Coordinates of C-alpha atoms in Angstrom, one line a residue:
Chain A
X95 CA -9.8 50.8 -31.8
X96 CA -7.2 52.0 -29.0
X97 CA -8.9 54.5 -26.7
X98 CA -6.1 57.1 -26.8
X99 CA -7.8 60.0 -24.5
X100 CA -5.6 61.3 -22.1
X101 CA -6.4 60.9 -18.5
X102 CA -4.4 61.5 -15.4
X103 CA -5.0 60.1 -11.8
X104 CA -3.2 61.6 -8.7
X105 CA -1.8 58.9 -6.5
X106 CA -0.1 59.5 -3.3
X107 CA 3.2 58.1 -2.2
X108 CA 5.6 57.8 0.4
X109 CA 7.8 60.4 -1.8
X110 CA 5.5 63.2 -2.7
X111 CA 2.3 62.1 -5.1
X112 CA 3.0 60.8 -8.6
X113 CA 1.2 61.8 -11.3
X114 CA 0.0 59.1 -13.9
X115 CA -0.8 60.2 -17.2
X116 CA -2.0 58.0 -20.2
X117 CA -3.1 58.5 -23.8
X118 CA -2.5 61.6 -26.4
X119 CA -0.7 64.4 -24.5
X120 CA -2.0 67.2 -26.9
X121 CA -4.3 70.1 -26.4
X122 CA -7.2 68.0 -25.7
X123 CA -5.6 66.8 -22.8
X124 CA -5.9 70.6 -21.6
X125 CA -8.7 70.6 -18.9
X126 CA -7.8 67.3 -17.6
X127 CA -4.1 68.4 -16.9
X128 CA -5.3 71.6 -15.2
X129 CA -7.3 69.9 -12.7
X130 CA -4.8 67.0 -11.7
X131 CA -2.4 69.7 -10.8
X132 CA -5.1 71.7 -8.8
X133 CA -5.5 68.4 -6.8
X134 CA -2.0 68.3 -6.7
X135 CA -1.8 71.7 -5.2
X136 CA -4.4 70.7 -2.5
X137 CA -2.3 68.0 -1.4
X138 CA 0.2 69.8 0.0
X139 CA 3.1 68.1 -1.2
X140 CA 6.7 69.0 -1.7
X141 CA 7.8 67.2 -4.6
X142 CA 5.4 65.7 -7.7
X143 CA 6.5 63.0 -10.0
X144 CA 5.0 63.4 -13.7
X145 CA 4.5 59.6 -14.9
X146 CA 5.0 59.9 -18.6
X147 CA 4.8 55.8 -18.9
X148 CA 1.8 55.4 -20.4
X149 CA 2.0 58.5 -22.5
X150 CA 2.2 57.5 -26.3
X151 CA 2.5 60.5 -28.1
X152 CA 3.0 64.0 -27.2
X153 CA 3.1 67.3 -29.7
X154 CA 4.3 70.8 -29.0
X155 CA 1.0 71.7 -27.4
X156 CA 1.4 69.0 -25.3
X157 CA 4.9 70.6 -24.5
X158 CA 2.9 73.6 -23.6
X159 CA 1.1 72.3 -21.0
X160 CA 3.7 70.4 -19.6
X161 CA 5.6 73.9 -19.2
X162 CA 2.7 75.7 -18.1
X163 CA 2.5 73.3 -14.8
X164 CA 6.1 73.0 -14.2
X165 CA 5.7 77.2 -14.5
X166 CA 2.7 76.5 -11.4
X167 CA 4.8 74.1 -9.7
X168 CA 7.5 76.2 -9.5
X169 CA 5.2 79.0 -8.7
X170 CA 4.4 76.5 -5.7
X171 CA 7.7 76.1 -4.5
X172 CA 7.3 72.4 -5.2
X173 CA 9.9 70.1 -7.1
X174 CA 8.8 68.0 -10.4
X175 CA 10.6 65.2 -12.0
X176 CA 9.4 63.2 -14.8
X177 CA 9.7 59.4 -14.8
X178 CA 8.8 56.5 -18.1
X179 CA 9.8 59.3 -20.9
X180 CA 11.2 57.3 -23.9
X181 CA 14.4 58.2 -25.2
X182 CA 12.5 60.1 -28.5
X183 CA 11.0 62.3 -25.4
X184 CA 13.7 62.7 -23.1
X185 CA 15.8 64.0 -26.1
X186 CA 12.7 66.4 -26.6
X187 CA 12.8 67.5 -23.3
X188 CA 16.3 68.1 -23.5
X189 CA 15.8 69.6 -26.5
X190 CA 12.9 72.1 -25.0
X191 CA 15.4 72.9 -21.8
X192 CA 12.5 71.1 -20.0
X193 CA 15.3 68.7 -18.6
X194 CA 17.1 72.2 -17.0
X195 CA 13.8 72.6 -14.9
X196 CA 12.6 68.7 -13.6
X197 CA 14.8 66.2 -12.9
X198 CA 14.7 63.3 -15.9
X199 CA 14.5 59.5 -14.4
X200 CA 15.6 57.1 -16.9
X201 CA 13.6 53.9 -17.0
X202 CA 10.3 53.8 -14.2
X203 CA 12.2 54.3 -11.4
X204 CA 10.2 54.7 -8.5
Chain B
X166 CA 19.8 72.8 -40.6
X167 CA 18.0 74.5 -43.1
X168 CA 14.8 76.7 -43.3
X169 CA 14.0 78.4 -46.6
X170 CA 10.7 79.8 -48.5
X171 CA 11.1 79.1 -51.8
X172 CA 8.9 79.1 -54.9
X173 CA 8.4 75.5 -55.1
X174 CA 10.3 72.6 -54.4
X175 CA 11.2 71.2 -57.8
X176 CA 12.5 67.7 -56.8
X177 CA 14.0 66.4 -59.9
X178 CA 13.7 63.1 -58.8
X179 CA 13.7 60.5 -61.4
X180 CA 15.4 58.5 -58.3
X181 CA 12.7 59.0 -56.2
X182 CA 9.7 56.9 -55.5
X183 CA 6.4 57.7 -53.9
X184 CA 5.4 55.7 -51.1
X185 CA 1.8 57.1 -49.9
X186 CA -0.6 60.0 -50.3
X187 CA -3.7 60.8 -48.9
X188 CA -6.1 63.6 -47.4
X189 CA -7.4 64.1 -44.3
X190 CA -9.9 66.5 -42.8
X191 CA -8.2 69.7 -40.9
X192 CA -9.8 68.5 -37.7
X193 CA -7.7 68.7 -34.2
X194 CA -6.0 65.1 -33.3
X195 CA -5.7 64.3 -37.1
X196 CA -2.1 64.9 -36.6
X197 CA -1.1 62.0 -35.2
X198 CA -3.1 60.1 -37.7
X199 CA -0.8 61.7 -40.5
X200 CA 2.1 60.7 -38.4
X201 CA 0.8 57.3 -38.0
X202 CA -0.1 56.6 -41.5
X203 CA 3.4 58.4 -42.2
X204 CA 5.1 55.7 -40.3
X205 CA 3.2 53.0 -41.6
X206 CA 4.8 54.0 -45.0
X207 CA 8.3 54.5 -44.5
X208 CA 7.7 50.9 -42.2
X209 CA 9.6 48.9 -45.1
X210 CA 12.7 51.1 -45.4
X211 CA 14.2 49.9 -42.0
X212 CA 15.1 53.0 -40.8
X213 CA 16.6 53.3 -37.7
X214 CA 14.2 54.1 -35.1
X215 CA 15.4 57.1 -33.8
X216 CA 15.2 58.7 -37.3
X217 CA 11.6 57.5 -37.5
X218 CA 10.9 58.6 -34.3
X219 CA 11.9 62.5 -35.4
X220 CA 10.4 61.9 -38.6
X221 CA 7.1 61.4 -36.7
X222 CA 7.6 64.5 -34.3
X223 CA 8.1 66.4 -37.5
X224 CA 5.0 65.2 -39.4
X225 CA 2.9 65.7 -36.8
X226 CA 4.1 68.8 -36.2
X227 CA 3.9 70.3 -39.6
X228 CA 0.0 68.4 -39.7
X229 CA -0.3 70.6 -36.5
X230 CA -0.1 73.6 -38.1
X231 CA -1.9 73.0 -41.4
X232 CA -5.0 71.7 -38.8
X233 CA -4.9 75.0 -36.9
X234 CA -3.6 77.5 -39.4
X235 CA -4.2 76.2 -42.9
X236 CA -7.6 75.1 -42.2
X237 CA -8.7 76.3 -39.0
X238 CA -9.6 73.3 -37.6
X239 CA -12.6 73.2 -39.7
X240 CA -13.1 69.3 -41.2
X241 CA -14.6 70.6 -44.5
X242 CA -10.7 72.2 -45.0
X243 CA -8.9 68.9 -45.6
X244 CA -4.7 68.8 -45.8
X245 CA -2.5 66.6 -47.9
X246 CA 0.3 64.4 -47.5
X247 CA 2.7 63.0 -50.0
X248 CA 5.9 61.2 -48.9
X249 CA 8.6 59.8 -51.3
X250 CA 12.0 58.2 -50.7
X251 CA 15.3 58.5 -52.6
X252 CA 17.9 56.5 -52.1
X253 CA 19.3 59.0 -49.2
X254 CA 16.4 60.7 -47.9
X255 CA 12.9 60.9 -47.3
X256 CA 10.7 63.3 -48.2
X257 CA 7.5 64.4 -46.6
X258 CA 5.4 67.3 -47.9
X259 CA 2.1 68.3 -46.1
X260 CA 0.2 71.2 -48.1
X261 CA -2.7 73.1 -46.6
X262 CA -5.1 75.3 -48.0
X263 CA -3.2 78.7 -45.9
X264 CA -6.6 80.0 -44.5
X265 CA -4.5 81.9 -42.7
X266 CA -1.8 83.4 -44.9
X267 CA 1.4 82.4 -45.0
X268 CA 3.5 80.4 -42.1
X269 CA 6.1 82.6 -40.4
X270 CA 9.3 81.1 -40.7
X271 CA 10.8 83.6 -38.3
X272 CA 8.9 83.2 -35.5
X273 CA 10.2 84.3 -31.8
X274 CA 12.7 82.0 -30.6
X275 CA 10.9 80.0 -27.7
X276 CA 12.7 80.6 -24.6
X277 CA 11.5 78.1 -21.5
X278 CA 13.2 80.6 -19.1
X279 CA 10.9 83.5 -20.4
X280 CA 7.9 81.3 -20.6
X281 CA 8.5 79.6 -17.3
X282 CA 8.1 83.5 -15.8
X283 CA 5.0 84.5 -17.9
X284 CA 7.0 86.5 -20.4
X285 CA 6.2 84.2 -23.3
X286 CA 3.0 82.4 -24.1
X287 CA 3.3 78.2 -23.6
X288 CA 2.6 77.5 -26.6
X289 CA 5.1 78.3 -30.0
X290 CA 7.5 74.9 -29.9
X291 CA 6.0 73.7 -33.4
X292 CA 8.7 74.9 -36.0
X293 CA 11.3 74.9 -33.4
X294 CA 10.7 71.3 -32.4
X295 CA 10.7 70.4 -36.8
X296 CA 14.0 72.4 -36.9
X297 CA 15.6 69.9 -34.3
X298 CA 13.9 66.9 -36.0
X299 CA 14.5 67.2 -40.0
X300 CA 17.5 67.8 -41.9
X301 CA 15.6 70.5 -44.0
X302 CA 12.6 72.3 -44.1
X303 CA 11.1 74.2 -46.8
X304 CA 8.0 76.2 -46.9
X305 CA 6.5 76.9 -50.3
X306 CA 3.4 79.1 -51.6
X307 CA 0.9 78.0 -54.7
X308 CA -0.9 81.4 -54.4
X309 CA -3.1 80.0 -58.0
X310 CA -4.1 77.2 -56.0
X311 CA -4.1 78.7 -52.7
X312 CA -1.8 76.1 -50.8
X313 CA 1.0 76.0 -48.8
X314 CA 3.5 73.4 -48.6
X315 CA 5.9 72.2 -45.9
X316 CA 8.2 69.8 -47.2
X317 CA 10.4 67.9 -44.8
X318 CA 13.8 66.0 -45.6
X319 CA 15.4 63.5 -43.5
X320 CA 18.3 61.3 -44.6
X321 CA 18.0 57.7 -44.3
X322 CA 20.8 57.0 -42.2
X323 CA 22.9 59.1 -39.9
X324 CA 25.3 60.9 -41.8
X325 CA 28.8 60.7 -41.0
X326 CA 31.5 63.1 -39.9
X327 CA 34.8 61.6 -40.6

């Protein structure tokens, strides 16, 4: 059975860190999401980079929590772009406005 | 687009041909297994894969809320799904046991701007997200049987605007 919990890992880069999501992006993904950014904020750095490339699904609550850290991010002063959406999610994110607030990176651009 | 409460949804469809149906228990995360088992259905009809790809957003969503309003997340509150396909549209209903009364099918706008400054809660993309998915909604109350059911329409292919 595909393990499909959603985990997040903070990795830093010459660029700002990246941060690299996989599994379900729903509301159990909640507590995890919180504390990747609160790591995020302790490292200080400008710019973060949401990798959505192993994400397989994502609902509205999911949406939620992505707003509610671009809302702390922005809070922070720090810049957030997303990077491996699929073209389903992109158009979501487009859909949401999400794509007004974080810059969108087609493919897995570094 | 449209959103409408009715009395029922009488689909004549002597056209129309059922393609699954099953139950599952109102338990968090058991959306994406309706939208799974949703997509393992409509597999056959070749769709294109964008309009599967809404058709799953939409199922899940309208799972979503039967899970957390129709049965409170409980597992003993199950929800059902029943999907059938004419030959221009498909047709996905998910009925829930409306422990919480009916769904509001004017609910506030969301508004990312207002959210982003803490003037909106997060959370409230659900029916907006079906609205941009599906090319009809339709919300419709048993009150005998003490259901609710959200009945999505999508058309098979894109249609055209000569």
């Amino acid at each position: 059975m595909t393990d499909r919990s959603f985990g997040a890992e903070v990795v830093g880069r010459p660029d700002g860190v990246r941060l690299q999501m996989r599994g379900d992006l729903d509301s159990r993904a909640d507590e995890t999401l919180r504390d990747a950014y609160r790591e995020v904020a302790t490292s200080g750095s400008p710019g973060l980079t949401l990798d959505f490339g192993e994400v397989g699904y994502i609902n509205s609550t999911g949406i939620a929590l992505v707003v509610r850290l671009l809302a702390d991010a922005r809070r922070d002063g720090r810049g957030v772009r997303a990077v491996g959406l699929t073209r389903h999610y992109q158009e979501i994110f487009r859909i949401t406005r999400l794509s007004d607030f974080m810059d969108i990176v087609e493919g897995d651009a570094a | 687009m449209t959103l409408r409460r009715s009395a029922g949804v009488a689909d004549s469809s002597a056209d129309s041909t059922a393609l699954t149906s099953f139950s599952l228990p109102g338990l968090a995360g058991n959306d994406r297994e309706a939208m799974d088992r949703v997509a393992a259905a409509v597999a056959d009809l070749e769709l294109p894969p964008d309009r599967v790809d809404r058709l799953k957003t939409a199922v899940s969503e309208a799972a979503m809320n039967a899970i957390e309003y129709g049965s409170h997340g409980r597992a003993d509150v199950p929800f059902d799904v029943d999907v059938v396909v004419t030959p221009t549209d498909v047709i996905v209903r998910v009925t829930d046991r409306a422990l919480s009364g009916p769904v509001p099918t004017d609910p506030e706008t969301p508004d990312l701007e207002r959210k982003l400054a803490g003037d909106q809660k997060p959370r409230g993309w659900g029916l907006f997200l079906i609205e941009h998915m599906v090319d009809a909604i339709d919300v419709s109350a048993d009150e005998a049987a003490g259901t609710q059911t959200v009945t999505l329409r999508i058309a098979r292919e894109e249609k055209r605007h000569d």
